[in-house]
PDB file of C-alpha atoms in Angstrom:
ATOM      1  CA  MET A   1      41.290  72.384  24.596  1.00 51.00           C
ATOM      2  CA  LYS A   2      42.034  72.852  20.891  1.00 53.00           C
ATOM      3  CA  LYS A   3      38.485  71.823  19.998  1.00 57.00           C
ATOM      4  CA  LEU A   4      37.137  74.366  22.508  1.00 53.00           C
ATOM      5  CA  VAL A   5      39.249  77.138  20.960  1.00 55.00           C
ATOM      6  CA  LEU A   6      38.146  76.162  17.457  1.00 58.00           C
ATOM      7  CA  SER A   7      34.459  76.048  18.344  1.00 62.00           C
ATOM      8  CA  THR A   8      34.636  79.327  20.289  1.00 69.00           C
ATOM      9  CA  TYR A   9      36.833  81.615  18.220  1.00 81.00           C
ATOM     10  CA  LEU A  10      37.005  80.189  14.703  1.00 84.00           C
ATOM     11  CA  PRO A  11      33.373  80.982  13.735  1.00 87.00           C
ATOM     12  CA  GLY A  12      33.766  84.630  14.745  1.00 89.00           C
ATOM     13  CA  LEU A  13      37.099  84.852  12.957  1.00 92.00           C
ATOM     14  CA  LEU A  14      35.595  83.428   9.764  1.00 91.00           C
ATOM     15  CA  LEU A  15      32.752  85.957   9.894  1.00 92.00           C
ATOM     16  CA  VAL A  16      35.320  88.744  10.128  1.00 93.00           C
ATOM     17  CA  VAL A  17      37.192  87.220   7.169  1.00 92.00           C
ATOM     18  CA  ILE A  18      33.981  87.196   5.088  1.00 92.00           C
ATOM     19  CA  LEU A  19      33.348  90.853   5.932  1.00 92.00           C
ATOM     20  CA  ILE A  20      36.912  91.900   5.083  1.00 92.00           C
ATOM     21  CA  LEU A  21      36.990  89.965   1.801  1.00 90.00           C
ATOM     22  CA  ASP A  22      33.675  91.463   0.682  1.00 90.00           C
ATOM     23  CA  ILE A  23      34.400  95.070   1.602  1.00 88.00           C
ATOM     24  CA  PHE A  24      37.992  95.282   0.422  1.00 87.00           C
ATOM     25  CA  SER A  25      37.268  93.565  -2.882  1.00 85.00           C
ATOM     26  CA  ILE A  26      34.626  96.108  -3.964  1.00 84.00           C
ATOM     27  CA  ARG A  27      35.856  99.404  -2.523  1.00 75.00           C
ATOM     28  CA  HIS A  28      36.676 100.929  -5.918  1.00 73.00           C
ATOM     29  CA  LYS A  29      34.524  98.818  -8.245  1.00 79.00           C
ATOM     30  CA  SER A  30      31.585 100.309 -10.123  1.00 81.00           C
ATOM     31  CA  LEU A  31      28.170  98.687 -10.356  1.00 84.00           C
ATOM     32  CA  THR A  32      27.816  95.603 -12.531  1.00 87.00           C
ATOM     33  CA  TYR A  33      25.414  95.328 -15.476  1.00 87.00           C
ATOM     34  CA  ASP A  34      22.344  94.117 -13.543  1.00 89.00           C
ATOM     35  CA  GLU A  35      22.773  96.070 -10.297  1.00 91.00           C
ATOM     36  CA  PRO A  36      21.297  99.402 -11.547  1.00 91.00           C
ATOM     37  CA  ALA A  37      18.009  97.708 -12.506  1.00 91.00           C
ATOM     38  CA  CYS A  38      17.747  96.086  -9.073  1.00 93.00           C
ATOM     39  CA  LEU A  39      18.526  99.365  -7.311  1.00 92.00           C
ATOM     40  CA  LYS A  40      16.043 101.262  -9.466  1.00 92.00           C
ATOM     41  CA  TYR A  41      13.260  98.835  -8.603  1.00 93.00           C
ATOM     42  CA  GLY A  42      14.298  98.871  -4.943  1.00 94.00           C
ATOM     43  CA  ALA A  43      14.005 102.661  -4.949  1.00 92.00           C
ATOM     44  CA  SER A  44      10.522 102.431  -6.465  1.00 93.00           C
ATOM     45  CA  ILE A  45       9.510 100.008  -3.691  1.00 93.00           C
ATOM     46  CA  LEU A  46      10.644 102.580  -1.123  1.00 93.00           C
ATOM     47  CA  ARG A  47       8.393 105.087  -2.923  1.00 91.00           C
ATOM     48  CA  LEU A  48       5.554 102.531  -2.472  1.00 91.00           C
ATOM     49  CA  ASP A  49       5.449 101.803  -6.209  1.00 90.00           C
ATOM     50  CA  SER A  50       5.659  98.059  -6.859  1.00 86.00           C
ATOM     51  CA  THR A  51       5.111  98.250 -10.630  1.00 86.00           C
ATOM     52  CA  ARG A  52       7.588  95.878 -12.306  1.00 80.00           C
ATOM     53  CA  ARG A  53       9.149  96.998 -15.587  1.00 75.00           C
ATOM     54  CA  ALA A  54      11.581  94.072 -15.928  1.00 73.00           C
ATOM     55  CA  ALA A  55      11.619  90.392 -15.000  1.00 72.00           C
ATOM     56  CA  GLY A  56      14.752  90.341 -12.818  1.00 76.00           C
ATOM     57  CA  PRO A  57      14.398  92.853  -9.932  1.00 86.00           C
ATOM     58  CA  MET A  58      12.462  91.841  -6.813  1.00 92.00           C
ATOM     59  CA  PRO A  59      11.151  93.732  -3.747  1.00 94.00           C
ATOM     60  CA  VAL A  60      14.117  92.637  -1.609  1.00 95.00           C
ATOM     61  CA  SER A  61      16.233  95.123  -3.590  1.00 94.00           C
ATOM     62  CA  ALA A  62      14.673  97.836  -1.425  1.00 95.00           C
ATOM     63  CA  LEU A  63      17.275  96.876   1.190  1.00 96.00           C
ATOM     64  CA  ASN A  64      20.094  97.768  -1.215  1.00 95.00           C
ATOM     65  CA  ALA A  65      18.360 100.984  -2.277  1.00 94.00           C
ATOM     66  CA  LEU A  66      17.885 102.102   1.329  1.00 93.00           C
ATOM     67  CA  PRO A  67      21.346 103.734   1.816  1.00 92.00           C
ATOM     68  CA  ALA A  68      20.889 105.933  -1.277  1.00 90.00           C
ATOM     69  CA  TRP A  69      17.349 106.772  -0.149  1.00 88.00           C
ATOM     70  CA  TRP A  70      18.808 108.059   3.118  1.00 87.00           C
ATOM     71  CA  GLY A  71      21.689 109.793   1.361  1.00 83.00           C
ATOM     72  CA  GLU A  72      19.360 111.773  -0.884  1.00 81.00           C
ATOM     73  CA  ARG A  73      17.646 113.195   2.186  1.00 77.00           C
ATOM     74  CA  LEU A  74      20.828 114.373   3.894  1.00 71.00           C
ATOM     75  CA  LEU A  75      22.583 117.669   3.291  1.00 59.00           C
ATOM     76  CA  PRO A  76      25.451 117.452   0.771  1.00 68.00           C
ATOM     77  CA  GLY A  77      28.594 116.248   2.501  1.00 62.00           C
ATOM     78  CA  GLU A  78      30.789 113.261   3.251  1.00 59.00           C
ATOM     79  CA  SER A  79      27.979 111.211   4.813  1.00 64.00           C
ATOM     80  CA  SER A  80      25.618 111.613   1.872  1.00 69.00           C
ATOM     81  CA  HIS A  81      28.465 110.882  -0.550  1.00 75.00           C
ATOM     82  CA  LEU A  82      29.207 107.578   1.192  1.00 80.00           C
ATOM     83  CA  LEU A  83      25.552 106.560   1.267  1.00 82.00           C
ATOM     84  CA  LEU A  84      25.248 107.162  -2.481  1.00 81.00           C
ATOM     85  CA  SER A  85      28.311 105.019  -3.270  1.00 84.00           C
ATOM     86  CA  PRO A  86      28.245 101.472  -4.724  1.00 84.00           C
ATOM     87  CA  LEU A  87      29.762 100.157  -1.479  1.00 86.00           C
ATOM     88  CA  ALA A  88      26.789 101.414   0.550  1.00 89.00           C
ATOM     89  CA  ALA A  89      24.350  99.869  -1.944  1.00 92.00           C
ATOM     90  CA  ARG A  90      26.094  96.517  -1.617  1.00 93.00           C
ATOM     91  CA  LEU A  91      26.445  96.597   2.159  1.00 93.00           C
ATOM     92  CA  PRO A  92      22.967  95.086   2.868  1.00 95.00           C
ATOM     93  CA  THR A  93      23.876  92.055   0.747  1.00 96.00           C
ATOM     94  CA  ILE A  94      27.137  91.677   2.655  1.00 95.00           C
ATOM     95  CA  ILE A  95      25.261  91.814   5.974  1.00 95.00           C
ATOM     96  CA  PHE A  96      22.788  89.215   4.715  1.00 97.00           C
ATOM     97  CA  SER A  97      25.743  87.035   3.694  1.00 96.00           C
ATOM     98  CA  LEU A  98      26.903  87.103   7.311  1.00 96.00           C
ATOM     99  CA  LEU A  99      23.397  86.156   8.447  1.00 96.00           C
ATOM    100  CA  LEU A 100      23.369  83.221   6.031  1.00 97.00           C
ATOM    101  CA  ALA A 101      26.800  82.182   7.313  1.00 96.00           C
ATOM    102  CA  GLY A 102      25.306  82.040  10.805  1.00 95.00           C
ATOM    103  CA  TYR A 103      22.552  79.704   9.615  1.00 97.00           C
ATOM    104  CA  VAL A 104      25.069  77.488   7.805  1.00 96.00           C
ATOM    105  CA  PHE A 105      26.997  77.190  11.069  1.00 96.00           C
ATOM    106  CA  ALA A 106      23.890  76.643  13.216  1.00 95.00           C
ATOM    107  CA  TRP A 107      22.354  74.000  10.938  1.00 96.00           C
ATOM    108  CA  THR A 108      25.596  72.043  10.610  1.00 96.00           C
ATOM    109  CA  ARG A 109      26.181  72.228  14.373  1.00 94.00           C
ATOM    110  CA  GLU A 110      22.725  70.777  15.046  1.00 94.00           C
ATOM    111  CA  LEU A 111      23.495  67.866  12.726  1.00 94.00           C
ATOM    112  CA  TYR A 112      27.166  67.115  13.296  1.00 93.00           C
ATOM    113  CA  GLY A 113      28.588  69.255  16.101  1.00 91.00           C
ATOM    114  CA  ASN A 114      30.842  72.295  16.498  1.00 89.00           C
ATOM    115  CA  LEU A 115      33.897  71.077  14.619  1.00 88.00           C
ATOM    116  CA  SER A 116      31.921  70.147  11.505  1.00 91.00           C
ATOM    117  CA  ALA A 117      30.021  73.437  11.741  1.00 93.00           C
ATOM    118  CA  SER A 118      33.294  75.371  11.765  1.00 91.00           C
ATOM    119  CA  PHE A 119      34.477  73.450   8.705  1.00 93.00           C
ATOM    120  CA  ALA A 120      31.188  74.161   6.885  1.00 95.00           C
ATOM    121  CA  LEU A 121      31.566  77.850   7.731  1.00 95.00           C
ATOM    122  CA  PHE A 122      35.158  77.736   6.425  1.00 95.00           C
ATOM    123  CA  LEU A 123      33.928  76.324   3.092  1.00 95.00           C
ATOM    124  CA  TYR A 124      31.224  78.998   2.964  1.00 96.00           C
ATOM    125  CA  ALA A 125      33.688  81.806   3.728  1.00 94.00           C
ATOM    126  CA  PHE A 126      35.990  80.886   0.848  1.00 94.00           C
ATOM    127  CA  SER A 127      33.402  79.734  -1.675  1.00 94.00           C
ATOM    128  CA  PRO A 128      34.018  81.638  -4.958  1.00 92.00           C
ATOM    129  CA  THR A 129      30.292  81.621  -5.762  1.00 93.00           C
ATOM    130  CA  VAL A 130      29.323  83.061  -2.373  1.00 94.00           C
ATOM    131  CA  LEU A 131      32.087  85.671  -2.534  1.00 92.00           C
ATOM    132  CA  ALA A 132      31.025  86.702  -6.036  1.00 91.00           C
ATOM    133  CA  HIS A 133      27.366  87.282  -5.155  1.00 93.00           C
ATOM    134  CA  SER A 134      27.607  88.428  -1.537  1.00 93.00           C
ATOM    135  CA  ARG A 135      29.163  91.747  -2.605  1.00 91.00           C
ATOM    136  CA  LEU A 136      26.612  92.693  -5.263  1.00 94.00           C
ATOM    137  CA  ALA A 137      23.341  94.596  -5.015  1.00 93.00           C
ATOM    138  CA  THR A 138      21.436  91.806  -6.776  1.00 94.00           C
ATOM    139  CA  THR A 139      18.918  89.210  -5.609  1.00 95.00           C
ATOM    140  CA  ASP A 140      20.865  85.965  -6.097  1.00 94.00           C
ATOM    141  CA  LEU A 141      22.381  85.691  -2.620  1.00 96.00           C
ATOM    142  CA  TYR A 142      19.099  86.722  -0.991  1.00 97.00           C
ATOM    143  CA  ALA A 143      17.309  83.928  -2.860  1.00 96.00           C
ATOM    144  CA  ALA A 144      19.926  81.312  -1.996  1.00 95.00           C
ATOM    145  CA  GLY A 145      19.883  82.449   1.617  1.00 96.00           C
ATOM    146  CA  MET A 146      16.116  82.473   2.017  1.00 97.00           C
ATOM    147  CA  MET A 147      15.803  79.021   0.453  1.00 97.00           C
ATOM    148  CA  THR A 148      18.396  77.730   2.902  1.00 97.00           C
ATOM    149  CA  ILE A 149      16.766  79.424   5.881  1.00 97.00           C
ATOM    150  CA  SER A 150      13.297  78.240   4.786  1.00 97.00           C
ATOM    151  CA  LEU A 151      14.504  74.636   4.618  1.00 97.00           C
ATOM    152  CA  TYR A 152      16.183  75.035   8.001  1.00 97.00           C
ATOM    153  CA  TYR A 153      12.959  76.091   9.704  1.00 97.00           C
ATOM    154  CA  PHE A 154      10.876  73.537   7.762  1.00 96.00           C
ATOM    155  CA  ARG A 155      13.176  70.780   9.011  1.00 94.00           C
ATOM    156  CA  ARG A 156      12.766  72.027  12.582  1.00 94.00           C
ATOM    157  CA  PHE A 157       8.983  71.992  12.120  1.00 94.00           C
ATOM    158  CA  ILE A 158       8.979  68.473  10.674  1.00 91.00           C
ATOM    159  CA  ASN A 159      11.156  67.145  13.490  1.00 90.00           C
ATOM    160  CA  ARG A 160       8.991  68.642  16.237  1.00 89.00           C
ATOM    161  CA  ARG A 161       5.668  69.939  15.045  1.00 86.00           C
ATOM    162  CA  SER A 162       4.013  72.853  16.835  1.00 90.00           C
ATOM    163  CA  TRP A 163       1.938  75.880  15.883  1.00 92.00           C
ATOM    164  CA  LYS A 164       4.846  78.216  16.629  1.00 93.00           C
ATOM    165  CA  ARG A 165       7.303  76.328  14.441  1.00 94.00           C
ATOM    166  CA  GLY A 166       4.708  75.959  11.712  1.00 92.00           C
ATOM    167  CA  VAL A 167       3.999  79.695  11.631  1.00 95.00           C
ATOM    168  CA  ILE A 168       7.708  80.520  11.553  1.00 96.00           C
ATOM    169  CA  SER A 169       8.333  78.043   8.734  1.00 96.00           C
ATOM    170  CA  ALA A 170       5.393  79.333   6.692  1.00 95.00           C
ATOM    171  CA  GLY A 171       6.358  82.960   7.306  1.00 96.00           C
ATOM    172  CA  VAL A 172       9.983  82.500   6.242  1.00 97.00           C
ATOM    173  CA  ALA A 173       8.897  80.580   3.135  1.00 96.00           C
ATOM    174  CA  ALA A 174       6.510  83.412   2.231  1.00 95.00           C
ATOM    175  CA  ILE A 175       9.218  86.051   2.705  1.00 96.00           C
ATOM    176  CA  SER A 176      11.503  84.067   0.401  1.00 96.00           C
ATOM    177  CA  LEU A 177       9.141  84.847  -2.495  1.00 95.00           C
ATOM    178  CA  LEU A 178      10.208  88.501  -2.219  1.00 94.00           C
ATOM    179  CA  THR A 179      13.745  87.564  -3.253  1.00 95.00           C
ATOM    180  CA  LYS A 180      13.349  85.576  -6.465  1.00 93.00           C
ATOM    181  CA  CYS A 181      10.579  83.782  -8.350  1.00 91.00           C
ATOM    182  CA  SER A 182      12.611  80.564  -8.311  1.00 92.00           C
ATOM    183  CA  CYS A 183      11.838  80.305  -4.584  1.00 94.00           C
ATOM    184  CA  LEU A 184       8.462  78.926  -5.675  1.00 94.00           C
ATOM    185  CA  PHE A 185      10.308  75.618  -6.022  1.00 95.00           C
ATOM    186  CA  LEU A 186      10.396  75.502  -2.222  1.00 95.00           C
ATOM    187  CA  TYR A 187       6.790  74.334  -2.098  1.00 94.00           C
ATOM    188  CA  PRO A 188       7.189  71.168  -4.206  1.00 95.00           C
ATOM    189  CA  ILE A 189      10.413  70.528  -2.284  1.00 95.00           C
ATOM    190  CA  PHE A 190       8.458  70.716   0.991  1.00 95.00           C
ATOM    191  CA  ILE A 191       5.903  68.244  -0.379  1.00 92.00           C
ATOM    192  CA  LEU A 192       8.668  65.904  -1.543  1.00 92.00           C
ATOM    193  CA  ILE A 193      10.304  66.025   1.889  1.00 91.00           C
ATOM    194  CA  ILE A 194       6.989  65.132   3.549  1.00 87.00           C
ATOM    195  CA  LEU A 195       6.420  62.213   1.152  1.00 85.00           C
ATOM    196  CA  ILE A 196       9.930  60.851   1.720  1.00 85.00           C
ATOM    197  CA  ARG A 197       9.688  61.331   5.486  1.00 81.00           C
ATOM    198  CA  TYR A 198       6.376  59.498   5.787  1.00 75.00           C
ATOM    199  CA  PHE A 199       6.744  57.087   2.848  1.00 73.00           C
ATOM    200  CA  PRO A 200       6.728  53.915   4.994  1.00 70.00           C
ATOM    201  CA  ALA A 201       3.371  54.898   6.487  1.00 64.00           C
ATOM    202  CA  LEU A 202       1.672  55.957   3.229  1.00 62.00           C
ATOM    203  CA  PRO A 203       0.236  52.531   2.235  1.00 65.00           C
ATOM    204  CA  LYS A 204      -1.543  52.251   5.589  1.00 60.00           C
ATOM    205  CA  ILE A 205      -2.569  55.891   5.633  1.00 56.00           C
ATOM    206  CA  PHE A 206      -4.329  55.806   2.271  1.00 57.00           C
ATOM    207  CA  LYS A 207      -6.092  52.448   2.588  1.00 56.00           C
ATOM    208  CA  LYS A 208      -9.715  53.314   1.865  1.00 51.00           C
ATOM    209  CA  SER A 209     -10.996  50.586   4.136  1.00 50.00           C
ATOM    210  CA  ASP A 210      -9.141  51.878   7.190  1.00 55.00           C
ATOM    211  CA  LEU A 211     -10.633  55.310   7.999  1.00 53.00           C
ATOM    212  CA  PRO A 212      -9.201  55.591  11.559  1.00 61.00           C
ATOM    213  CA  VAL A 213      -5.677  55.021  10.221  1.00 55.00           C
ATOM    214  CA  LEU A 214      -6.333  57.574   7.461  1.00 52.00           C
ATOM    215  CA  LYS A 215      -7.489  60.131  10.024  1.00 57.00           C
ATOM    216  CA  ARG A 216      -4.441  59.556  12.239  1.00 59.00           C
ATOM    217  CA  GLY A 217      -2.168  59.786   9.191  1.00 55.00           C
ATOM    218  CA  LEU A 218      -3.600  63.113   8.071  1.00 51.00           C
ATOM    219  CA  LEU A 219      -3.195  64.479  11.571  1.00 55.00           C
ATOM    220  CA  THR A 220       0.414  63.267  11.529  1.00 54.00           C
ATOM    221  CA  LEU A 221       1.130  64.972   8.204  1.00 49.00           C
ATOM    222  CA  GLY A 222      -0.536  68.162   9.440  1.00 50.00           C
TER     223      GLY A 222
END
């Protein structure tokens, strides 16, 4: 009974805790040093101008610039004031943090069950690094999240290959490149995972004298 309560209610409670910690810790805090550059580039993306003037900002910052973009088009008032505030600019990152929390829970549950998934979500909810970046209008949490989500779907594809899973995995990996250039490391990581996964079969696969085995091996890797 206790396990059922934990697996049913604890994940939702932890998501609420993440939301409360993020919102109440930044209500009256101004933008940090690197947030204005990200928001400026995000605003230029919304104007369909992708010209980069600095190395840090990435297209994903358009999500954080979206509230201000809406606020500028509203009549002056309380609504427009809220949309132009730092809290509104950071809200998309907070929402993405909740999405990433869901993937942390789902991935852990697939591997180890509900109780372990709840514990992993607990560690995520109170991680100082996650809390620090999930409430900022920067690209760091987006990059960490998209790398995690990309690996999640790549693992699902490797475990049960299909066109649908392959397209999803490739699409998520491509989207990750909109968050940070370091996501390029995903591709050598994918290759390394494939080599480790199929290492026992590699000697047979690449024997030049055994073409049928080579053909079957390439089909397996594909």
